[in-house]
mmCIF file of C-alpha atoms in Angstrom:
data_model
loop_
_atom_site.group_PDB
_atom_site.id
_atom_site.type_symbol
_atom_site.label_atom_id
_atom_site.label_comp_id
_atom_site.label_asym_id
_atom_site.label_seq_id
_atom_site.Cartn_x
_atom_site.Cartn_y
_atom_site.Cartn_z
ATOM 1 C CA UNK A 1 175.140 99.277 122.868
ATOM 2 C CA UNK A 2 174.507 97.931 119.440
ATOM 3 C CA UNK A 3 176.730 95.390 117.184
ATOM 4 C CA UNK A 4 178.122 96.231 114.588
ATOM 5 C CA UNK A 5 176.564 92.432 113.015
ATOM 6 C CA UNK A 6 173.487 94.675 113.797
ATOM 7 C CA UNK A 7 174.473 98.096 112.332
ATOM 8 C CA UNK A 8 175.382 95.759 109.491
ATOM 9 C CA UNK A 9 171.874 93.699 108.835
ATOM 10 C CA UNK A 10 170.383 97.453 109.300
ATOM 11 C CA UNK A 11 172.483 99.234 106.282
ATOM 12 C CA UNK A 12 172.218 96.158 104.098
ATOM 13 C CA UNK A 13 168.424 96.249 104.213
ATOM 14 C CA UNK A 14 169.105 99.948 103.524
ATOM 15 C CA UNK A 15 170.795 99.711 100.630
ATOM 16 C CA UNK A 16 168.387 96.973 99.630
ATOM 17 C CA UNK A 17 165.056 99.523 100.438
ATOM 18 C CA UNK A 18 167.032 101.584 97.715
ATOM 19 C CA UNK A 19 167.863 99.433 95.230
ATOM 20 C CA UNK A 20 163.710 98.156 95.609
ATOM 21 C CA UNK A 21 162.839 101.944 96.142
ATOM 22 C CA UNK A 22 164.702 102.683 93.067
ATOM 23 C CA UNK A 23 163.200 100.681 90.942
ATOM 24 C CA UNK A 24 159.838 100.965 91.633
ATOM 25 C CA UNK A 25 160.855 104.799 91.387
ATOM 26 C CA UNK A 26 162.218 103.318 88.138
ATOM 27 C CA UNK A 27 159.204 101.321 87.037
ATOM 28 C CA UNK A 28 157.006 104.355 87.396
ATOM 29 C CA UNK A 29 158.773 105.742 85.213
ATOM 30 C CA UNK A 30 158.846 103.590 82.677
ATOM 31 C CA UNK A 31 154.999 103.105 82.925
ATOM 32 C CA UNK A 32 153.935 106.581 83.356
ATOM 33 C CA UNK A 33 156.764 107.176 79.834
ATOM 34 C CA UNK A 34 154.387 104.148 78.315
ATOM 35 C CA UNK A 35 150.978 105.733 79.639
ATOM 36 C CA UNK A 36 152.535 109.631 77.742
ATOM 37 C CA UNK A 37 153.055 107.199 74.633
ATOM 38 C CA UNK A 38 149.456 105.043 74.593
ATOM 39 C CA UNK A 39 147.996 108.686 75.526
ATOM 40 C CA UNK A 40 149.698 111.288 72.775
ATOM 41 C CA UNK A 41 148.620 107.844 70.427
ATOM 42 C CA UNK A 42 145.039 108.392 71.089
ATOM 43 C CA UNK A 43 145.654 112.005 71.031
ATOM 44 C CA UNK A 44 146.837 111.744 67.417
ATOM 45 C CA UNK A 45 143.841 109.330 67.330
ATOM 46 C CA UNK A 46 141.673 111.746 68.252
ATOM 47 C CA UNK A 47 142.902 114.227 65.620
ATOM 48 C CA UNK A 48 142.515 112.048 63.379
ATOM 49 C CA UNK A 49 138.782 111.261 63.896
ATOM 50 C CA UNK A 50 138.168 114.846 64.656
ATOM 51 C CA UNK A 51 139.641 115.716 61.650
ATOM 52 C CA UNK A 52 137.444 113.484 59.826
ATOM 53 C CA UNK A 53 134.718 114.597 61.735
ATOM 54 C CA UNK A 54 135.091 118.001 60.603
ATOM 55 C CA UNK A 55 135.928 117.080 56.620
ATOM 56 C CA UNK A 56 132.377 114.520 57.423
ATOM 57 C CA UNK A 57 130.884 118.053 58.670
ATOM 58 C CA UNK A 58 131.900 119.658 55.469
ATOM 59 C CA UNK A 59 130.700 117.170 53.074
ATOM 60 C CA UNK A 60 127.564 116.875 55.141
ATOM 61 C CA UNK A 61 127.426 120.795 54.323
ATOM 62 C CA UNK A 62 127.967 120.264 51.028
ATOM 63 C CA UNK A 63 125.280 117.622 50.303
ATOM 64 C CA UNK A 64 122.838 119.234 52.150
ATOM 65 C CA UNK A 65 122.500 122.406 50.385
ATOM 66 C CA UNK A 66 122.850 120.513 46.852
ATOM 67 C CA UNK A 67 119.359 118.714 48.890
ATOM 68 C CA UNK A 68 118.310 122.543 50.218
ATOM 69 C CA UNK A 69 118.829 123.915 46.651
ATOM 70 C CA UNK A 70 117.895 120.812 44.514
ATOM 71 C CA UNK A 71 114.769 120.767 46.727
ATOM 72 C CA UNK A 72 113.526 124.432 46.460
ATOM 73 C CA UNK A 73 113.578 124.454 42.560
ATOM 74 C CA UNK A 74 111.381 120.874 43.212
ATOM 75 C CA UNK A 75 108.881 122.540 45.189
ATOM 76 C CA UNK A 76 109.179 125.206 42.559
ATOM 77 C CA UNK A 77 108.657 123.478 39.831
ATOM 78 C CA UNK A 78 105.964 120.933 41.913
ATOM 79 C CA UNK A 79 104.102 123.977 42.546
ATOM 80 C CA UNK A 80 103.672 125.289 39.020
ATOM 81 C CA UNK A 81 102.946 121.710 37.530
ATOM 82 C CA UNK A 82 100.121 121.595 40.641
ATOM 83 C CA UNK A 83 98.727 125.462 39.036
ATOM 84 C CA UNK A 84 99.252 124.740 35.645
ATOM 85 C CA UNK A 85 97.474 120.770 36.621
ATOM 86 C CA UNK A 86 94.597 122.779 37.877
ATOM 87 C CA UNK A 87 93.810 124.785 35.051
ATOM 88 C CA UNK A 88 94.011 122.157 33.238
ATOM 89 C CA UNK A 89 91.367 120.388 35.306
ATOM 90 C CA UNK A 90 89.820 123.493 35.021
ATOM 91 C CA UNK A 91 89.832 124.046 31.041
ATOM 92 C CA UNK A 92 88.456 120.829 30.980
ATOM 93 C CA UNK A 93 85.789 120.296 33.405
ATOM 94 C CA UNK A 94 84.654 123.998 31.055
ATOM 95 C CA UNK A 95 85.118 121.711 27.782
ATOM 96 C CA UNK A 96 83.197 119.280 29.523
ATOM 97 C CA UNK A 97 80.232 121.317 30.724
ATOM 98 C CA UNK A 98 80.904 123.298 26.469
ATOM 99 C CA UNK A 99 80.413 120.169 25.186
ATOM 100 C CA UNK A 100 77.064 118.505 27.383
ATOM 101 C CA UNK A 101 75.695 122.496 26.276
ATOM 102 C CA UNK A 102 76.370 121.238 22.293
ATOM 103 C CA UNK A 103 74.736 118.176 22.960
ATOM 104 C CA UNK A 104 71.667 118.965 24.432
ATOM 105 C CA UNK A 105 71.494 121.851 21.367
ATOM 106 C CA UNK A 106 72.339 119.563 18.838
ATOM 107 C CA UNK A 107 69.069 117.077 20.278
ATOM 108 C CA UNK A 108 67.717 120.663 21.091
ATOM 109 C CA UNK A 109 68.099 120.888 16.890
ATOM 110 C CA UNK A 110 67.150 117.256 15.976
ATOM 111 C CA UNK A 111 63.864 117.478 17.551
ATOM 112 C CA UNK A 112 63.322 120.955 16.003
ATOM 113 C CA UNK A 113 64.467 119.526 12.409
ATOM 114 C CA UNK A 114 62.186 116.306 13.527
ATOM 115 C CA UNK A 115 58.955 118.615 13.840
ATOM 116 C CA UNK A 116 60.537 120.765 10.366
ATOM 117 C CA UNK A 117 60.861 117.455 8.428
ATOM 118 C CA UNK A 118 57.483 116.045 9.511
ATOM 119 C CA UNK A 119 55.695 119.270 8.558
ATOM 120 C CA UNK A 120 58.456 119.914 5.036
ATOM 121 C CA UNK A 121 56.602 115.881 4.019
ATOM 122 C CA UNK A 122 53.643 116.795 5.422
ATOM 123 C CA UNK A 123 52.780 119.839 3.305
ATOM 124 C CA UNK A 124 54.911 118.041 0.212
ATOM 125 C CA UNK A 125 51.866 115.582 0.209
ATOM 126 C CA UNK A 126 49.523 118.572 0.356
ATOM 127 C CA UNK A 127 52.156 119.699 -2.431
ATOM 128 C CA UNK A 128 51.824 116.671 -4.620
ATOM 129 C CA UNK A 129 48.228 116.085 -4.236
ATOM 130 C CA UNK A 130 46.920 119.887 -5.653
ATOM 131 C CA UNK A 131 49.554 119.342 -8.721
ATOM 132 C CA UNK A 132 48.244 116.299 -8.959
ATOM 133 C CA UNK A 133 44.484 117.262 -9.294
ATOM 134 C CA UNK A 134 45.779 120.163 -11.042
ATOM 135 C CA UNK A 135 47.066 118.245 -13.956
ATOM 136 C CA UNK A 136 43.398 116.119 -13.389
ATOM 137 C CA UNK A 137 41.751 119.393 -13.949
ATOM 138 C CA UNK A 138 44.368 120.277 -16.813
ATOM 139 C CA UNK A 139 43.644 117.087 -18.718
ATOM 140 C CA UNK A 140 40.010 117.538 -18.605
ATOM 141 C CA UNK A 141 40.102 121.244 -19.334
ATOM 142 C CA UNK A 142 42.203 120.253 -22.487
ATOM 143 C CA UNK A 143 39.394 117.575 -22.752
ATOM 144 C CA UNK A 144 36.676 120.229 -23.293
ATOM 145 C CA UNK A 145 38.843 122.615 -25.957
ATOM 146 C CA UNK A 146 39.379 118.998 -27.651
ATOM 147 C CA UNK A 147 35.706 117.975 -27.790
ATOM 148 C CA UNK A 148 34.826 122.017 -28.407
ATOM 149 C CA UNK A 149 37.634 122.060 -31.039
ATOM 150 C CA UNK A 150 35.500 119.223 -33.237
ATOM 151 C CA UNK A 151 32.820 121.029 -32.718
ATOM 152 C CA UNK A 152 33.146 124.589 -33.710
ATOM 153 C CA UNK A 153 35.424 122.451 -37.343
ATOM 154 C CA UNK A 154 32.118 120.727 -37.426
ATOM 155 C CA UNK A 155 29.470 123.926 -37.202
ATOM 156 C CA UNK A 156 31.931 125.842 -40.008
ATOM 157 C CA UNK A 157 32.087 122.012 -42.302
ATOM 158 C CA UNK A 158 28.328 122.928 -42.867
ATOM 159 C CA UNK A 159 27.008 124.563 -46.304
ATOM 160 C CA UNK A 160 25.423 128.449 -45.836
ATOM 161 C CA UNK A 161 21.321 128.842 -44.511
ATOM 162 C CA UNK A 162 19.438 129.142 -47.220
ATOM 163 C CA UNK A 163 17.101 132.481 -46.500
ATOM 164 C CA UNK A 164 14.658 133.526 -48.611
ATOM 165 C CA UNK A 165 13.989 137.267 -48.792
ATOM 166 C CA UNK A 166 11.204 137.903 -50.989
ATOM 167 C CA UNK A 167 11.018 138.706 -54.952
ATOM 168 C CA UNK A 168 12.396 140.109 -57.279
ATOM 169 C CA UNK A 169 10.999 143.608 -59.468
ATOM 170 C CA UNK A 170 10.135 140.705 -62.218
ATOM 171 C CA UNK A 171 8.783 137.538 -59.870
ATOM 172 C CA UNK A 172 11.153 136.065 -58.958
ATOM 173 C CA UNK A 173 11.972 135.294 -54.899
ATOM 174 C CA UNK A 174 15.366 136.265 -54.038
ATOM 175 C CA UNK A 175 17.940 134.073 -51.263
ATOM 176 C CA UNK A 176 20.436 134.730 -49.164
ATOM 177 C CA UNK A 177 23.604 132.898 -48.145
ATOM 178 C CA UNK A 178 24.507 133.847 -44.974
ATOM 179 C CA UNK A 179 27.015 130.714 -43.062
ATOM 180 C CA UNK A 180 25.984 129.045 -40.050
ATOM 181 C CA UNK A 181 27.140 131.110 -36.843
ATOM 182 C CA UNK A 182 29.901 129.614 -35.014
ATOM 183 C CA UNK A 183 29.320 132.054 -31.886
ATOM 184 C CA UNK A 184 28.511 129.315 -29.015
ATOM 185 C CA UNK A 185 31.144 127.028 -30.274
ATOM 186 C CA UNK A 186 33.781 130.311 -30.821
ATOM 187 C CA UNK A 187 32.398 130.932 -26.755
ATOM 188 C CA UNK A 188 33.127 127.637 -25.541
ATOM 189 C CA UNK A 189 36.403 126.698 -26.982
ATOM 190 C CA UNK A 190 37.336 130.450 -26.073
ATOM 191 C CA UNK A 191 35.947 129.087 -22.613
ATOM 192 C CA UNK A 192 37.649 125.802 -23.365
ATOM 193 C CA UNK A 193 41.484 127.838 -24.321
ATOM 194 C CA UNK A 194 40.590 129.906 -21.140
ATOM 195 C CA UNK A 195 39.984 127.046 -18.476
ATOM 196 C CA UNK A 196 43.266 125.041 -20.052
ATOM 197 C CA UNK A 197 44.868 128.455 -19.574
ATOM 198 C CA UNK A 198 44.508 128.389 -16.136
ATOM 199 C CA UNK A 199 44.943 124.760 -15.813
ATOM 200 C CA UNK A 200 48.272 125.038 -17.002
ATOM 201 C CA UNK A 201 48.821 128.140 -14.561
ATOM 202 C CA UNK A 202 47.283 125.932 -11.371
ATOM 203 C CA UNK A 203 49.896 122.923 -12.310
ATOM 204 C CA UNK A 204 52.684 125.403 -12.680
ATOM 205 C CA UNK A 205 52.476 127.092 -9.523
ATOM 206 C CA UNK A 206 51.732 123.267 -7.618
ATOM 207 C CA UNK A 207 54.387 122.339 -9.898
ATOM 208 C CA UNK A 208 57.040 125.217 -7.819
ATOM 209 C CA UNK A 209 54.902 124.721 -4.426
ATOM 210 C CA UNK A 210 56.153 120.781 -5.064
ATOM 211 C CA UNK A 211 59.627 121.395 -5.905
ATOM 212 C CA UNK A 212 59.944 124.294 -3.132
ATOM 213 C CA UNK A 213 58.233 121.644 -0.510
ATOM 214 C CA UNK A 214 60.876 118.584 -1.956
ATOM 215 C CA UNK A 215 63.622 122.062 -1.551
ATOM 216 C CA UNK A 216 62.267 122.043 2.247
ATOM 217 C CA UNK A 217 62.142 117.899 2.542
ATOM 218 C CA UNK A 218 65.878 118.343 1.420
ATOM 219 C CA UNK A 219 66.480 121.350 3.381
ATOM 220 C CA UNK A 220 64.673 119.858 6.360
ATOM 221 C CA UNK A 221 66.103 116.029 6.045
ATOM 222 C CA UNK A 222 69.849 117.912 6.042
ATOM 223 C CA UNK A 223 69.195 119.947 8.275
ATOM 224 C CA UNK A 224 68.120 116.288 10.339
ATOM 225 C CA UNK A 225 71.079 114.853 9.839
ATOM 226 C CA UNK A 226 73.244 117.041 10.027
ATOM 227 C CA UNK A 227 72.293 117.522 13.865
ATOM 228 C CA UNK A 228 72.167 113.650 13.859
ATOM 229 C CA UNK A 229 76.197 114.184 12.875
ATOM 230 C CA UNK A 230 76.839 116.822 15.139
ATOM 231 C CA UNK A 231 75.244 115.156 18.599
ATOM 232 C CA UNK A 232 77.375 111.777 17.682
ATOM 233 C CA UNK A 233 80.173 114.687 17.569
ATOM 234 C CA UNK A 234 79.370 115.744 20.568
ATOM 235 C CA UNK A 235 79.305 112.950 22.108
ATOM 236 C CA UNK A 236 82.393 111.945 20.757
ATOM 237 C CA UNK A 237 83.546 115.657 22.395
ATOM 238 C CA UNK A 238 82.115 115.149 25.844
ATOM 239 C CA UNK A 239 84.212 111.364 26.183
ATOM 240 C CA UNK A 240 86.753 113.057 24.640
ATOM 241 C CA UNK A 241 86.347 116.125 27.843
ATOM 242 C CA UNK A 242 85.546 113.072 30.428
ATOM 243 C CA UNK A 243 88.771 111.794 29.874
ATOM 244 C CA UNK A 244 90.620 114.740 29.626
ATOM 245 C CA UNK A 245 89.275 116.002 33.101
ATOM 246 C CA UNK A 246 90.175 112.171 34.423
ATOM 247 C CA UNK A 247 93.166 112.443 33.325
ATOM 248 C CA UNK A 248 93.560 116.218 34.207
ATOM 249 C CA UNK A 249 92.372 114.902 37.434
ATOM 250 C CA UNK A 250 94.755 112.692 37.737
ATOM 251 C CA UNK A 251 97.478 114.750 36.654
ATOM 252 C CA UNK A 252 96.337 117.185 39.531
ATOM 253 C CA UNK A 253 96.317 114.630 42.532
ATOM 254 C CA UNK A 254 99.496 113.476 41.293
ATOM 255 C CA UNK A 255 100.567 116.712 41.464
ATOM 256 C CA UNK A 256 99.229 117.388 44.521
ATOM 257 C CA UNK A 257 101.205 114.225 46.437
ATOM 258 C CA UNK A 258 104.117 115.508 44.898
ATOM 259 C CA UNK A 259 103.832 118.709 46.229
ATOM 260 C CA UNK A 260 103.208 117.815 49.475
ATOM 261 C CA UNK A 261 106.426 115.012 49.043
ATOM 262 C CA UNK A 262 108.280 118.825 48.605
ATOM 263 C CA UNK A 263 106.695 119.275 51.510
ATOM 264 C CA UNK A 264 107.903 117.004 53.169
ATOM 265 C CA UNK A 265 111.630 116.570 51.865
ATOM 266 C CA UNK A 266 111.216 120.483 53.382
ATOM 267 C CA UNK A 267 110.511 119.786 56.741
ATOM 268 C CA UNK A 268 113.409 117.179 56.437
ATOM 269 C CA UNK A 269 115.995 119.066 55.670
ATOM 270 C CA UNK A 270 115.027 121.591 58.160
ATOM 271 C CA UNK A 271 115.698 118.795 60.920
ATOM 272 C CA UNK A 272 118.774 118.021 59.313
ATOM 273 C CA UNK A 273 119.901 121.773 59.810
ATOM 274 C CA UNK A 274 119.174 121.113 62.921
ATOM 275 C CA UNK A 275 121.324 118.098 63.231
ATOM 276 C CA UNK A 276 123.952 119.111 61.401
ATOM 277 C CA UNK A 277 124.108 122.659 63.670
ATOM 278 C CA UNK A 278 124.117 120.574 66.952
ATOM 279 C CA UNK A 279 126.980 119.208 64.545
ATOM 280 C CA UNK A 280 128.627 121.325 64.739
ATOM 281 C CA UNK A 281 128.513 122.521 67.782
ATOM 282 C CA UNK A 282 129.534 118.882 68.913
ATOM 283 C CA UNK A 283 132.388 119.047 66.168
ATOM 284 C CA UNK A 284 133.919 122.205 68.091
ATOM 285 C CA UNK A 285 133.585 121.210 71.700
ATOM 286 C CA UNK A 286 135.529 118.309 70.168
ATOM 287 C CA UNK A 287 138.040 120.249 68.202
ATOM 288 C CA UNK A 288 138.092 122.905 71.948
ATOM 289 C CA UNK A 289 138.637 119.640 73.380
ATOM 290 C CA UNK A 290 141.431 117.890 71.348
ATOM 291 C CA UNK A 291 142.916 121.443 72.148
ATOM 292 C CA UNK A 292 142.174 120.654 75.704
ATOM 293 C CA UNK A 293 144.035 117.247 75.986
ATOM 294 C CA UNK A 294 146.886 118.120 73.171
ATOM 295 C CA UNK A 295 148.181 121.064 76.445
ATOM 296 C CA UNK A 296 147.075 117.977 78.801
ATOM 297 C CA UNK A 297 149.476 116.048 76.463
ATOM 298 C CA UNK A 298 152.852 118.720 76.552
ATOM 299 C CA UNK A 299 152.025 119.853 80.211
ATOM 300 C CA UNK A 300 152.791 115.898 81.156
ATOM 301 C CA UNK A 301 155.005 115.517 78.745
ATOM 302 C CA UNK A 302 157.324 118.707 80.296
ATOM 303 C CA UNK A 303 156.783 117.013 83.885
ATOM 304 C CA UNK A 304 157.142 114.163 82.269
ATOM 305 C CA UNK A 305 160.866 115.334 81.632
ATOM 306 C CA UNK A 306 161.182 116.261 85.333
ATOM 307 C CA UNK A 307 160.677 113.000 86.375
ATOM 308 C CA UNK A 308 163.388 112.154 84.718
ATOM 309 C CA UNK A 309 165.315 113.886 85.294
ATOM 310 C CA UNK A 310 164.604 113.245 89.055
ATOM 311 C CA UNK A 311 164.879 110.273 88.823
ATOM 312 C CA UNK A 312 167.725 110.985 86.863
ATOM 313 C CA UNK A 313 169.469 112.994 89.828
ATOM 314 C CA UNK A 314 167.877 110.130 92.120
ATOM 315 C CA UNK A 315 169.436 107.050 90.511
ATOM 316 C CA UNK A 316 173.213 109.418 90.984
ATOM 317 C CA UNK A 317 172.503 110.099 94.509
ATOM 318 C CA UNK A 318 170.810 107.101 95.192
ATOM 319 C CA UNK A 319 174.342 105.263 93.652
ATOM 320 C CA UNK A 320 176.498 108.009 95.654
ATOM 321 C CA UNK A 321 174.199 106.425 99.061
ATOM 322 C CA UNK A 322 174.225 102.602 97.724
ATOM 323 C CA UNK A 323 178.857 103.007 97.796
ATOM 324 C CA UNK A 324 178.781 104.725 100.927
ATOM 325 C CA UNK A 325 176.353 102.014 102.572
ATOM 326 C CA UNK A 326 178.434 99.597 100.654
ATOM 327 C CA UNK A 327 181.834 101.129 102.225
ATOM 328 C CA UNK A 328 179.673 101.827 105.900
ATOM 329 C CA UNK A 329 179.351 97.839 106.002
ATOM 330 C CA UNK A 330 182.485 96.874 105.314
ATOM 331 C CA UNK A 331 183.820 99.260 107.760
ATOM 332 C CA UNK A 332 182.009 97.947 110.129
ATOM 333 C CA UNK A 333 182.386 93.978 109.244
ATOM 334 C CA UNK A 334 186.146 94.414 109.080
ATOM 335 C CA UNK A 335 185.314 96.355 112.213
ATOM 336 C CA UNK A 336 183.605 93.522 113.756
ATOM 337 C CA UNK A 337 185.808 90.306 112.469
ATOM 338 C CA UNK A 338 188.356 91.282 114.815
ATOM 339 C CA UNK A 339 186.804 92.072 118.027
ATOM 340 C CA UNK A 340 185.326 88.114 116.739
ATOM 341 C CA UNK A 341 188.722 86.702 116.869
ATOM 342 C CA UNK A 342 189.286 88.431 119.514
ATOM 343 C CA UNK A 343 186.849 87.070 122.016
#
């Protein structure tokens, strides 16, 4: 037969276990509430992070579009600079070639002018010698003219010649008086005049030839000096053209470097675009995941409310059971006490 004391112990153990289970249930509900609160906080933080990441993505997209537009503009400008630099380099090389050809041309002109000047000086010396010879001959002709004129004057100053012509009817001697003949002297004077006139013509021709030769020497000298000045100018032009070519070469090289850098920038931006696409996919995945987590959190919240309701119901039932057990224990103790006294 089961003893009342033993039943009381079993009922007290059941009461203890009921309190313990209720405490466990309360603790579980509390921990679940704490976990839900932590989850809710983390969810809010995650939403804020996803929102910040989305804003960062939008900012990155705007910066990327601005950088891409700037890179395309810079690439267009750099390509134009390369084209201009190439044309400038071609023009400078052409100018250098033309200045070298011009320098060669004026060197040839200098040689020709030097030969021309040599020939002109030789011709001038020949003309000068001819002029001196003509002047010497003119002097000789004038001296001869002076001598012929002096001889003519001498002959003209002589008394007439007395020429016997016979006798007249009275027997007187007849004489004629003839001036002394100046034919030879006049012929000599005439020849001397002709010689002086000829020599004068020769001197004038020699003077004209010498003057023309001097003009020729002056022209040749001017041509030679002009050629030398032109050579210096051509040398300066060649030097400037070489400097211009160096500058144009450097400019083209720098433009090509800029073009290469611009292409690298465009390639880098293309890689960044791929990263932005992946970033966008990640943002979309995060947004979708946050939506799922939010839905799960709402479901968990509803389930938690259900647990809280169940806990309250269990608490009510546990309290009822506890009161019932306590009543039973009291009854058993009351029942057991008289029996103990009777024994």
